[in-house]
mmCIF file of C-alpha atoms in Angstrom:
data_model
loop_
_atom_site.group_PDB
_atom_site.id
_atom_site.type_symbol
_atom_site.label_atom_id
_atom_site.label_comp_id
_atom_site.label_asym_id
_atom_site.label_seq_id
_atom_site.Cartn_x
_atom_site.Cartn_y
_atom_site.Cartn_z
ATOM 1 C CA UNK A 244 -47.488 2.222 8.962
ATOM 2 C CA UNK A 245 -48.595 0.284 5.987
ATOM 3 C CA UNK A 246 -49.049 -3.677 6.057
ATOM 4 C CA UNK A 247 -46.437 -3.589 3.233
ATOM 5 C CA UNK A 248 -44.206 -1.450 5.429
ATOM 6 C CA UNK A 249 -44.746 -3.573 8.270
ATOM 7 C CA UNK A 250 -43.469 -7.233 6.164
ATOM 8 C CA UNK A 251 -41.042 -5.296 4.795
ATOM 9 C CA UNK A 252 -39.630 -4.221 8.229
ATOM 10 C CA UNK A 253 -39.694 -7.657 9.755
ATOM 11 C CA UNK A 254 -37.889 -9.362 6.481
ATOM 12 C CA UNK A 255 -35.240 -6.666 7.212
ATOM 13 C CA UNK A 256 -35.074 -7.239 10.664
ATOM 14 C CA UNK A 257 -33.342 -10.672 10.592
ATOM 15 C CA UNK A 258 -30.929 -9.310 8.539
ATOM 16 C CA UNK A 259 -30.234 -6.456 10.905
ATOM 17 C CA UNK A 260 -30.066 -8.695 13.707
ATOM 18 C CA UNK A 261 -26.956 -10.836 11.328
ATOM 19 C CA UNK A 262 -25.279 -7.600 10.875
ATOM 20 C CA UNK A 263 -25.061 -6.242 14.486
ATOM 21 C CA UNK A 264 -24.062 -9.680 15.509
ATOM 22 C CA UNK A 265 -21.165 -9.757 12.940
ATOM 23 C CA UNK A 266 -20.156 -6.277 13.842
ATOM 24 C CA UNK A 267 -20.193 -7.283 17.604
ATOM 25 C CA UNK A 268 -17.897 -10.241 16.959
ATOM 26 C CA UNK A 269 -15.458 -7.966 14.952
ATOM 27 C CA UNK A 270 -15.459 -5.773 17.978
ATOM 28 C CA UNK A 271 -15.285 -8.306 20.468
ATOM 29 C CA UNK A 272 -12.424 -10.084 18.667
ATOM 30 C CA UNK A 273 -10.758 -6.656 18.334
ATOM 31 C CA UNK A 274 -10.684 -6.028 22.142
ATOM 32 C CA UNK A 275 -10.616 -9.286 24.009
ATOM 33 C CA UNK A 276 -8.480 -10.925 21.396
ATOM 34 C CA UNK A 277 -8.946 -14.560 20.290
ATOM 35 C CA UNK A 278 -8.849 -16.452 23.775
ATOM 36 C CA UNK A 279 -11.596 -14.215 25.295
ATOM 37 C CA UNK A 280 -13.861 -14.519 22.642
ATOM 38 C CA UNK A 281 -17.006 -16.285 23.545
ATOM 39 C CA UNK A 282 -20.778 -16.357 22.273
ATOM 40 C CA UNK A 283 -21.722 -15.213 25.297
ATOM 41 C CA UNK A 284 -19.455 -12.186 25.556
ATOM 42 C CA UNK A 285 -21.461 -11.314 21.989
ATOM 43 C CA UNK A 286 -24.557 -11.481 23.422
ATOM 44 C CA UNK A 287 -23.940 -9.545 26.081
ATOM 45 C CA UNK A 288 -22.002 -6.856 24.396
ATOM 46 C CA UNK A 289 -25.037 -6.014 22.460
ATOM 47 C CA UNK A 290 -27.803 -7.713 24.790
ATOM 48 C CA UNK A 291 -29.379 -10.394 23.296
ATOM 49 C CA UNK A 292 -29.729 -14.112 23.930
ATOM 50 C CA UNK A 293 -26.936 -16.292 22.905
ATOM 51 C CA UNK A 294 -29.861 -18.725 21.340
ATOM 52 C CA UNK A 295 -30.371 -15.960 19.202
ATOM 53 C CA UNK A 296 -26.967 -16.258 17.798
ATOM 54 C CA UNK A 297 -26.846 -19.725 17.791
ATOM 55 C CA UNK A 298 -30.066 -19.446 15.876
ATOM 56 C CA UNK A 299 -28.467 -17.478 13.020
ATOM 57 C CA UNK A 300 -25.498 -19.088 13.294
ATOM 58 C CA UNK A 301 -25.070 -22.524 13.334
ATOM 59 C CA UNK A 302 -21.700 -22.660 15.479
ATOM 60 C CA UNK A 303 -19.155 -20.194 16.653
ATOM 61 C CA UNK A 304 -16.826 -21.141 13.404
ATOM 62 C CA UNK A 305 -19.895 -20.425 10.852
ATOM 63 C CA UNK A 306 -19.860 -16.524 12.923
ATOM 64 C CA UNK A 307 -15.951 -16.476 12.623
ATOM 65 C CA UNK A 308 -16.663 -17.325 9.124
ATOM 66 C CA UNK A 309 -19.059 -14.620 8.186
ATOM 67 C CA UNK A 310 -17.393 -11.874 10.318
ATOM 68 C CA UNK A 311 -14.316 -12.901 8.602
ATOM 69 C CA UNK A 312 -15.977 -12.610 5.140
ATOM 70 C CA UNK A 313 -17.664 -9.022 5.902
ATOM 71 C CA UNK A 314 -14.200 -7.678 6.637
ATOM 72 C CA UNK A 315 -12.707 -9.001 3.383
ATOM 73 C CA UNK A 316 -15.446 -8.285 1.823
ATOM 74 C CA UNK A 317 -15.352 -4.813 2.440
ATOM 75 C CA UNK A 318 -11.738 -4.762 1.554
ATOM 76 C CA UNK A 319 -12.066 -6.141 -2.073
ATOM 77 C CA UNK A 320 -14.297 -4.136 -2.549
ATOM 78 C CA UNK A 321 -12.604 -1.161 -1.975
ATOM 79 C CA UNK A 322 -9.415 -2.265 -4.176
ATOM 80 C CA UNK A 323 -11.662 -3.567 -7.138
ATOM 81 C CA UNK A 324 -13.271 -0.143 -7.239
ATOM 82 C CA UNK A 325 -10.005 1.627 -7.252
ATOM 83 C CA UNK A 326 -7.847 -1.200 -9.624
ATOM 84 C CA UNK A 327 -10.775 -0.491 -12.167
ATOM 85 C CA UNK A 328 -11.137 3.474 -12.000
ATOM 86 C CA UNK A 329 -11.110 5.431 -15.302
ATOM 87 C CA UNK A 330 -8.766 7.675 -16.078
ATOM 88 C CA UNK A 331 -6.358 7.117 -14.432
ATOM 89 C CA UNK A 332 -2.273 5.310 -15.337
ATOM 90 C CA UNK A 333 -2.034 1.909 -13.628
ATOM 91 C CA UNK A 334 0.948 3.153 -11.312
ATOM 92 C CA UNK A 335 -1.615 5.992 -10.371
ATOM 93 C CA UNK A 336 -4.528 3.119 -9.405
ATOM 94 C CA UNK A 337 -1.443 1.242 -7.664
ATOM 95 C CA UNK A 338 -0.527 4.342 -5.665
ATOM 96 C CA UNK A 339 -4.139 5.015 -4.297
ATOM 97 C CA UNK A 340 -4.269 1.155 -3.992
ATOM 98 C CA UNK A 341 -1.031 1.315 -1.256
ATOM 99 C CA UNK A 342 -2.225 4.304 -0.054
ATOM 100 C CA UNK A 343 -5.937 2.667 1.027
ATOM 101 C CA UNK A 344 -4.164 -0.424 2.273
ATOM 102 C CA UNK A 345 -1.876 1.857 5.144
ATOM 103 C CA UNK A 346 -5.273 4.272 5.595
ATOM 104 C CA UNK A 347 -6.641 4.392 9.084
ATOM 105 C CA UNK A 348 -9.492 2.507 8.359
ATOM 106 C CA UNK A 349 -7.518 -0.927 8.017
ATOM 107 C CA UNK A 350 -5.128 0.078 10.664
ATOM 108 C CA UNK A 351 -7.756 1.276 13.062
ATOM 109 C CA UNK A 352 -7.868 -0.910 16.518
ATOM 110 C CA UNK A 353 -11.172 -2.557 15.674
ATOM 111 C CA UNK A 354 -10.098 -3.537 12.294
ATOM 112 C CA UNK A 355 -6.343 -4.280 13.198
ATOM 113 C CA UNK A 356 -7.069 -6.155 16.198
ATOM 114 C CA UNK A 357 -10.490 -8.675 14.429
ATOM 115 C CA UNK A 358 -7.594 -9.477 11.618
ATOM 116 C CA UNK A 359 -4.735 -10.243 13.892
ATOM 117 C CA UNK A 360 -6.899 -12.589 16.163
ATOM 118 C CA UNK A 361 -8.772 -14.270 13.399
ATOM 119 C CA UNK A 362 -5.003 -14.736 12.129
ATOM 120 C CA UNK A 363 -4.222 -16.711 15.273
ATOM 121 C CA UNK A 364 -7.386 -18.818 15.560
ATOM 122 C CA UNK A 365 -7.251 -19.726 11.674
ATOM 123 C CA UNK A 366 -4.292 -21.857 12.895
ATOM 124 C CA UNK A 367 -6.865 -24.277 14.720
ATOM 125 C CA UNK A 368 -9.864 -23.303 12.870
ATOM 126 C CA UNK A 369 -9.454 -25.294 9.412
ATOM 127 C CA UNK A 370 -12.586 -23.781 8.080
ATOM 128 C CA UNK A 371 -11.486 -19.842 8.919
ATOM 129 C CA UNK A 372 -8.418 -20.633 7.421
ATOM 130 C CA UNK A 373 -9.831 -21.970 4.163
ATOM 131 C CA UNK A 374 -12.003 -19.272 3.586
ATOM 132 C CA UNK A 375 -8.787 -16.916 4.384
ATOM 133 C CA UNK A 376 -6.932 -18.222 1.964
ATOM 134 C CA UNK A 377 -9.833 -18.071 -0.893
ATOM 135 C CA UNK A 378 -9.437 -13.915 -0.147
ATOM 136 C CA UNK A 379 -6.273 -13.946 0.129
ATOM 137 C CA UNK A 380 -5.867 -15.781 -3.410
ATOM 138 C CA UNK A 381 -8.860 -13.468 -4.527
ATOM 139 C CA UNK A 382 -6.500 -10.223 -3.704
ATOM 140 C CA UNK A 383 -3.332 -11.483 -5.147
ATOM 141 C CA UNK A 384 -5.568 -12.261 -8.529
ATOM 142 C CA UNK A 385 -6.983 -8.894 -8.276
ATOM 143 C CA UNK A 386 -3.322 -7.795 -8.791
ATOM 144 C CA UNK A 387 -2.424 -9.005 -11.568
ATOM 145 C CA UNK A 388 -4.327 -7.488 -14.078
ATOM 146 C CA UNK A 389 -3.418 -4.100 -12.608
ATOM 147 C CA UNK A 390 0.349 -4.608 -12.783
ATOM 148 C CA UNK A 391 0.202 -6.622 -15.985
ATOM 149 C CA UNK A 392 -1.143 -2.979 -17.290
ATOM 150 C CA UNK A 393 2.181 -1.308 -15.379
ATOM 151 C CA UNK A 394 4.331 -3.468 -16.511
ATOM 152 C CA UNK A 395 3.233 -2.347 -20.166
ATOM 153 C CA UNK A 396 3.477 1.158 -19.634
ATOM 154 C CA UNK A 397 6.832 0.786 -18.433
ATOM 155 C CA UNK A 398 7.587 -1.361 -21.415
ATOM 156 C CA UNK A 399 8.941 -4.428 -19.226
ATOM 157 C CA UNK A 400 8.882 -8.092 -19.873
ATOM 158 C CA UNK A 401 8.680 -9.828 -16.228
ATOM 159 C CA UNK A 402 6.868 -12.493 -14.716
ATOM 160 C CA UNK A 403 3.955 -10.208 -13.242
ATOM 161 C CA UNK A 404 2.337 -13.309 -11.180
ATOM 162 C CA UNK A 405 5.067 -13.958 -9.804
ATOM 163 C CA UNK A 406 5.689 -9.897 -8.830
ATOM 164 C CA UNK A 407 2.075 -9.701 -8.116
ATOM 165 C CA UNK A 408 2.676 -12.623 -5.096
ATOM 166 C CA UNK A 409 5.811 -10.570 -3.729
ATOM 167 C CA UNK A 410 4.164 -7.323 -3.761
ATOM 168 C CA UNK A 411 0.922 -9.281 -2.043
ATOM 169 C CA UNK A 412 2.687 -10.338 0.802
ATOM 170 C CA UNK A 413 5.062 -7.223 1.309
ATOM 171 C CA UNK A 414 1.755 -5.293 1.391
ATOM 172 C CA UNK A 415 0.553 -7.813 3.767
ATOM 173 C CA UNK A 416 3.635 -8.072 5.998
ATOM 174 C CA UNK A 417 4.079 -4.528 5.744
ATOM 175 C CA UNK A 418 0.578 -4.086 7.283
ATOM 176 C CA UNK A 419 0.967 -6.802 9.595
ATOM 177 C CA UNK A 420 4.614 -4.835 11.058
ATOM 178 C CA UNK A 421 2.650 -1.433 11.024
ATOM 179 C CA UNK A 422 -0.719 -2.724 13.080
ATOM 180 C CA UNK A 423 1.387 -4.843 15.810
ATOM 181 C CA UNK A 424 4.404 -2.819 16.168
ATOM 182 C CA UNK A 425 4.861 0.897 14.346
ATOM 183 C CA UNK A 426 8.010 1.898 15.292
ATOM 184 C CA UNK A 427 9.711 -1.332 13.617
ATOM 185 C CA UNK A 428 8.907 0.066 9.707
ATOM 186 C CA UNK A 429 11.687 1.395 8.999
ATOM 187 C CA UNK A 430 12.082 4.447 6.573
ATOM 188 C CA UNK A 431 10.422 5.672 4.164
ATOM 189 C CA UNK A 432 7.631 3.547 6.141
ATOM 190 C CA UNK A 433 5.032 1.235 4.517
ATOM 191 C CA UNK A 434 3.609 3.218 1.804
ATOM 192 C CA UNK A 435 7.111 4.133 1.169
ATOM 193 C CA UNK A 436 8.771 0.802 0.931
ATOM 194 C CA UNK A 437 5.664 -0.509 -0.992
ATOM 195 C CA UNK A 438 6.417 2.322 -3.567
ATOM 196 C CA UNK A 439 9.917 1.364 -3.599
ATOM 197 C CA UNK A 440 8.950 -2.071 -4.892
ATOM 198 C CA UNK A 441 7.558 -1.180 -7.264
ATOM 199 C CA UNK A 442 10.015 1.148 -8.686
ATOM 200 C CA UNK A 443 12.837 -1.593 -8.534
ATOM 201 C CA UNK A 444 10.746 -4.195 -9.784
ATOM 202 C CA UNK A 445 9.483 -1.826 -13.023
ATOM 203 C CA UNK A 446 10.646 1.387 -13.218
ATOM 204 C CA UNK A 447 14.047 0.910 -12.938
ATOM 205 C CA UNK A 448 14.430 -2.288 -14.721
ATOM 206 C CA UNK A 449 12.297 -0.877 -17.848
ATOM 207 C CA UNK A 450 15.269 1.968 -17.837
ATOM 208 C CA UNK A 451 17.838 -0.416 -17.579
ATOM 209 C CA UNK A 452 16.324 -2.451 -20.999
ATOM 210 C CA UNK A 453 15.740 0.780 -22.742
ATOM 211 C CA UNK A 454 17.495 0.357 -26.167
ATOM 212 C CA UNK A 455 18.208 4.222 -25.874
ATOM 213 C CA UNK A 456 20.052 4.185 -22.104
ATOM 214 C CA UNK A 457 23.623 4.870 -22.017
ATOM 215 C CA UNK A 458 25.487 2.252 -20.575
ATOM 216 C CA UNK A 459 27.938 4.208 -19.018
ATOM 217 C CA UNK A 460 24.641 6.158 -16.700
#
Protein backbone atom coordinates (compact mmCIF):
# COMPACT_ATOMS: atom_id res chain seq x y z
CA UNK A 1 0.00 0.00 0.00
CA UNK A 2 0.89 3.45 -1.08
CA UNK A 3 1.66 6.38 1.51
CA UNK A 4 -1.28 8.12 -0.26
CA UNK A 5 -3.39 5.02 0.27
CA UNK A 6 -2.34 4.74 3.69
CA UNK A 7 -3.57 8.85 4.73
CA UNK A 8 -6.29 8.25 2.79
CA UNK A 9 -7.35 5.14 4.82
CA UNK A 10 -6.83 6.71 8.20
CA UNK A 11 -8.88 10.12 7.16
CA UNK A 12 -11.63 7.56 6.31
CA UNK A 13 -11.33 5.70 9.26
CA UNK A 14 -12.78 8.28 11.71
CA UNK A 15 -15.52 8.57 9.65
CA UNK A 16 -16.15 4.85 9.62
CA UNK A 17 -15.80 4.67 13.19
CA UNK A 18 -19.00 7.78 13.28
CA UNK A 19 -20.96 5.62 11.06
CA UNK A 20 -20.85 2.21 12.87
CA UNK A 21 -21.44 4.08 16.03
CA UNK A 22 -24.61 5.78 14.59
CA UNK A 23 -25.78 2.55 13.12
CA UNK A 24 -25.21 0.82 16.55
CA UNK A 25 -27.32 3.41 18.35
CA UNK A 26 -30.16 2.98 15.72
CA UNK A 27 -29.97 -0.66 16.52
CA UNK A 28 -29.63 -0.42 20.05
CA UNK A 29 -32.54 2.05 20.30
CA UNK A 30 -34.50 -0.34 18.03
CA UNK A 31 -34.16 -3.33 20.45
CA UNK A 32 -33.75 -2.13 23.98
CA UNK A 33 -36.05 0.79 23.43
CA UNK A 34 -35.43 4.25 24.94
CA UNK A 35 -34.96 3.36 28.77
CA UNK A 36 -32.23 0.73 28.03
CA UNK A 37 -30.29 2.77 25.95
CA UNK A 38 -26.93 3.56 27.32
CA UNK A 39 -23.34 4.54 25.89
CA UNK A 40 -22.13 1.70 27.24
CA UNK A 41 -24.58 -0.79 25.76
CA UNK A 42 -23.10 0.96 22.27
CA UNK A 43 -19.85 0.20 22.99
CA UNK A 44 -20.29 -3.02 23.77
CA UNK A 45 -22.63 -3.96 21.04
CA UNK A 46 -19.92 -3.25 18.62
CA UNK A 47 -16.77 -3.46 21.06
CA UNK A 48 -15.18 -0.43 21.49
CA UNK A 49 -14.46 1.95 24.36
CA UNK A 50 -17.18 4.20 25.43
CA UNK A 51 -14.28 7.12 25.46
CA UNK A 52 -14.26 6.47 21.98
CA UNK A 53 -17.77 7.56 21.63
CA UNK A 54 -17.62 10.15 23.92
CA UNK A 55 -14.68 11.28 21.86
CA UNK A 56 -16.77 11.67 18.68
CA UNK A 57 -19.55 12.63 20.37
CA UNK A 58 -19.69 15.16 22.72
CA UNK A 59 -22.76 13.77 24.88
CA UNK A 60 -25.33 11.10 24.49
CA UNK A 61 -27.95 13.91 23.05
CA UNK A 62 -25.28 15.13 20.25
CA UNK A 63 -25.37 10.83 19.22
CA UNK A 64 -29.28 10.91 19.52
CA UNK A 65 -28.93 13.88 17.39
CA UNK A 66 -26.89 12.53 14.58
CA UNK A 67 -28.50 9.02 14.59
CA UNK A 68 -31.67 10.86 14.43
CA UNK A 69 -30.47 12.97 11.44
CA UNK A 70 -28.99 9.82 9.41
CA UNK A 71 -32.44 8.25 9.56
CA UNK A 72 -34.20 11.36 8.24
CA UNK A 73 -31.74 11.92 6.22
CA UNK A 74 -32.03 8.91 4.41
CA UNK A 75 -35.72 9.38 4.24
CA UNK A 76 -35.72 12.82 2.42
CA UNK A 77 -33.73 11.68 0.43
CA UNK A 78 -35.58 9.04 -0.86
CA UNK A 79 -38.91 11.25 -1.31
CA UNK A 80 -36.94 14.24 -2.96
CA UNK A 81 -35.63 11.77 -5.52
CA UNK A 82 -39.01 10.39 -6.23
CA UNK A 83 -41.21 14.03 -5.81
CA UNK A 84 -38.67 15.24 -8.58
CA UNK A 85 -38.61 12.17 -11.12
CA UNK A 86 -39.19 12.89 -14.84
CA UNK A 87 -41.78 11.67 -16.56
CA UNK A 88 -43.92 10.95 -14.63
CA UNK A 89 -47.93 12.82 -13.52
CA UNK A 90 -47.69 14.23 -9.99
CA UNK A 91 -50.46 11.70 -8.66
CA UNK A 92 -48.03 9.00 -10.20
CA UNK A 93 -44.81 10.58 -8.02
CA UNK A 94 -47.50 10.77 -5.05
CA UNK A 95 -48.41 7.10 -5.48
CA UNK A 96 -44.72 5.77 -5.43
CA UNK A 97 -44.25 8.46 -2.68
CA UNK A 98 -47.13 6.46 -0.30
CA UNK A 99 -46.04 3.45 -1.55
CA UNK A 100 -42.11 4.04 -0.21
CA UNK A 101 -43.47 5.49 3.00
CA UNK A 102 -45.57 1.83 3.95
CA UNK A 103 -42.34 -0.20 2.21
CA UNK A 104 -40.57 -2.57 4.52
CA UNK A 105 -37.69 -0.62 4.81
CA UNK A 106 -39.41 2.14 7.10
CA UNK A 107 -41.54 -0.42 8.74
CA UNK A 108 -38.74 -2.85 9.35
CA UNK A 109 -38.04 -3.50 13.32
CA UNK A 110 -34.74 -1.64 13.31
CA UNK A 111 -36.14 1.31 11.61
CA UNK A 112 -39.68 1.19 13.30
CA UNK A 113 -38.45 0.63 16.65
CA UNK A 114 -35.08 3.76 16.51
CA UNK A 115 -38.22 6.16 15.38
CA UNK A 116 -40.72 5.16 17.97
CA UNK A 117 -38.11 5.46 20.88
CA UNK A 118 -36.46 8.59 19.68
CA UNK A 119 -40.31 9.70 19.58
CA UNK A 120 -40.55 9.08 23.32
CA UNK A 121 -37.21 10.54 24.46
CA UNK A 122 -37.75 13.79 22.21
CA UNK A 123 -40.36 14.52 24.94
CA UNK A 124 -37.40 15.17 27.51
CA UNK A 125 -34.73 15.73 25.07
CA UNK A 126 -35.40 19.51 23.88
CA UNK A 127 -32.58 19.32 21.45
CA UNK A 128 -33.88 15.79 19.64
CA UNK A 129 -37.04 17.31 19.49
CA UNK A 130 -35.93 20.50 17.76
CA UNK A 131 -34.06 18.91 15.25
CA UNK A 132 -37.33 16.54 14.75
CA UNK A 133 -39.36 19.09 14.08
CA UNK A 134 -36.85 20.93 11.46
CA UNK A 135 -37.48 17.31 9.33
CA UNK A 136 -40.57 17.08 10.01
CA UNK A 137 -41.26 20.79 8.66
CA UNK A 138 -38.61 19.86 5.88
CA UNK A 139 -41.11 16.84 4.69
CA UNK A 140 -44.32 18.67 4.91
CA UNK A 141 -42.45 21.54 2.60
CA UNK A 142 -41.29 18.88 0.37
CA UNK A 143 -45.06 18.32 -0.21
CA UNK A 144 -46.19 21.05 -1.34
CA UNK A 145 -44.73 21.61 -4.47
CA UNK A 146 -45.72 18.08 -5.48
CA UNK A 147 -49.43 18.50 -4.73
CA UNK A 148 -49.51 22.13 -5.80
CA UNK A 149 -48.63 20.30 -9.35
CA UNK A 150 -51.82 17.71 -8.56
CA UNK A 151 -53.91 20.03 -7.67
CA UNK A 152 -53.36 21.63 -11.27
CA UNK A 153 -53.81 18.65 -13.14
CA UNK A 154 -56.96 18.06 -11.53
CA UNK A 155 -57.89 21.63 -12.22
CA UNK A 156 -58.73 22.45 -8.39
CA UNK A 157 -58.46 25.62 -6.46
CA UNK A 158 -57.68 24.51 -2.65
CA UNK A 159 -55.49 25.55 -0.04
CA UNK A 160 -52.61 22.92 -0.87
CA UNK A 161 -50.51 23.91 2.46
CA UNK A 162 -53.00 23.43 4.30
CA UNK A 163 -53.81 19.73 2.43
CA UNK A 164 -50.17 19.19 2.32
CA UNK A 165 -50.16 19.36 6.56
CA UNK A 166 -53.26 16.85 6.67
CA UNK A 167 -51.90 14.48 4.27
CA UNK A 168 -48.32 14.88 6.36
CA UNK A 169 -49.64 13.75 9.42
CA UNK A 170 -52.18 11.03 8.08
CA UNK A 171 -49.05 9.60 6.40
CA UNK A 172 -47.37 9.94 9.64
CA UNK A 173 -50.13 8.59 11.90
CA UNK A 174 -50.88 6.09 9.45
CA UNK A 175 -47.26 4.82 9.79
CA UNK A 176 -47.15 5.31 13.35
CA UNK A 177 -50.74 2.79 13.66
CA UNK A 178 -49.07 0.31 11.11
CA UNK A 179 -45.39 -0.01 13.00
CA UNK A 180 -46.97 -0.28 16.71
CA UNK A 181 -50.07 -2.10 16.08
CA UNK A 182 -51.04 -3.68 12.35
CA UNK A 183 -54.12 -5.13 12.85
CA UNK A 184 -55.75 -1.64 13.98
CA UNK A 185 -55.54 -0.08 10.05
CA UNK A 186 -58.48 -0.66 9.05
CA UNK A 187 -59.41 -1.35 5.31
CA UNK A 188 -58.15 -0.64 2.48
CA UNK A 189 -54.98 -0.29 4.94
CA UNK A 190 -52.43 2.57 4.89
CA UNK A 191 -51.51 2.91 1.37
CA UNK A 192 -55.12 2.57 0.80
CA UNK A 193 -56.53 5.19 3.06
CA UNK A 194 -53.58 7.51 2.05
CA UNK A 195 -54.86 7.08 -1.61
CA UNK A 196 -58.26 7.74 -0.50
CA UNK A 197 -57.18 11.19 0.67
CA UNK A 198 -56.16 12.12 -1.87
CA UNK A 199 -58.95 11.27 -4.10
CA UNK A 200 -61.51 13.16 -1.79
CA UNK A 201 -59.39 15.98 -1.30
CA UNK A 202 -58.72 16.38 -5.43
CA UNK A 203 -60.15 14.08 -7.52
CA UNK A 204 -63.44 14.18 -6.51
CA UNK A 205 -63.78 17.75 -5.67
CA UNK A 206 -62.16 18.81 -9.22
CA UNK A 207 -65.33 16.60 -10.66
CA UNK A 208 -67.65 18.16 -8.53
CA UNK A 209 -66.40 21.98 -9.94
CA UNK A 210 -66.29 20.73 -13.44
CA UNK A 211 -68.41 23.28 -15.44
CA UNK A 212 -69.39 20.17 -17.66
CA UNK A 213 -70.75 17.67 -14.59
CA UNK A 214 -74.33 17.02 -14.46
CA UNK A 215 -75.79 17.99 -11.41
CA UNK A 216 -78.18 15.44 -11.19
CA UNK A 217 -74.79 12.51 -11.23
Amino acid sequence: MTVEATTRQRRRAPEERRRQIIEATIACLAQSGPEKWSLRQVSRDIGIAPSLITYMFATWNDLLVAAYSDLGERFGAQFSEISRREGLTARARLDLCIDAYFADEWLSADVAGAYIAFWTLGRSERRLRDVMDQFAEMKQRDLIPLLREYAAECRVDCDVEALADTFYFLLSGLWYEVAVNPDAVMRPGPRGQARRFLDFAFVERGASHSPHRNPLD
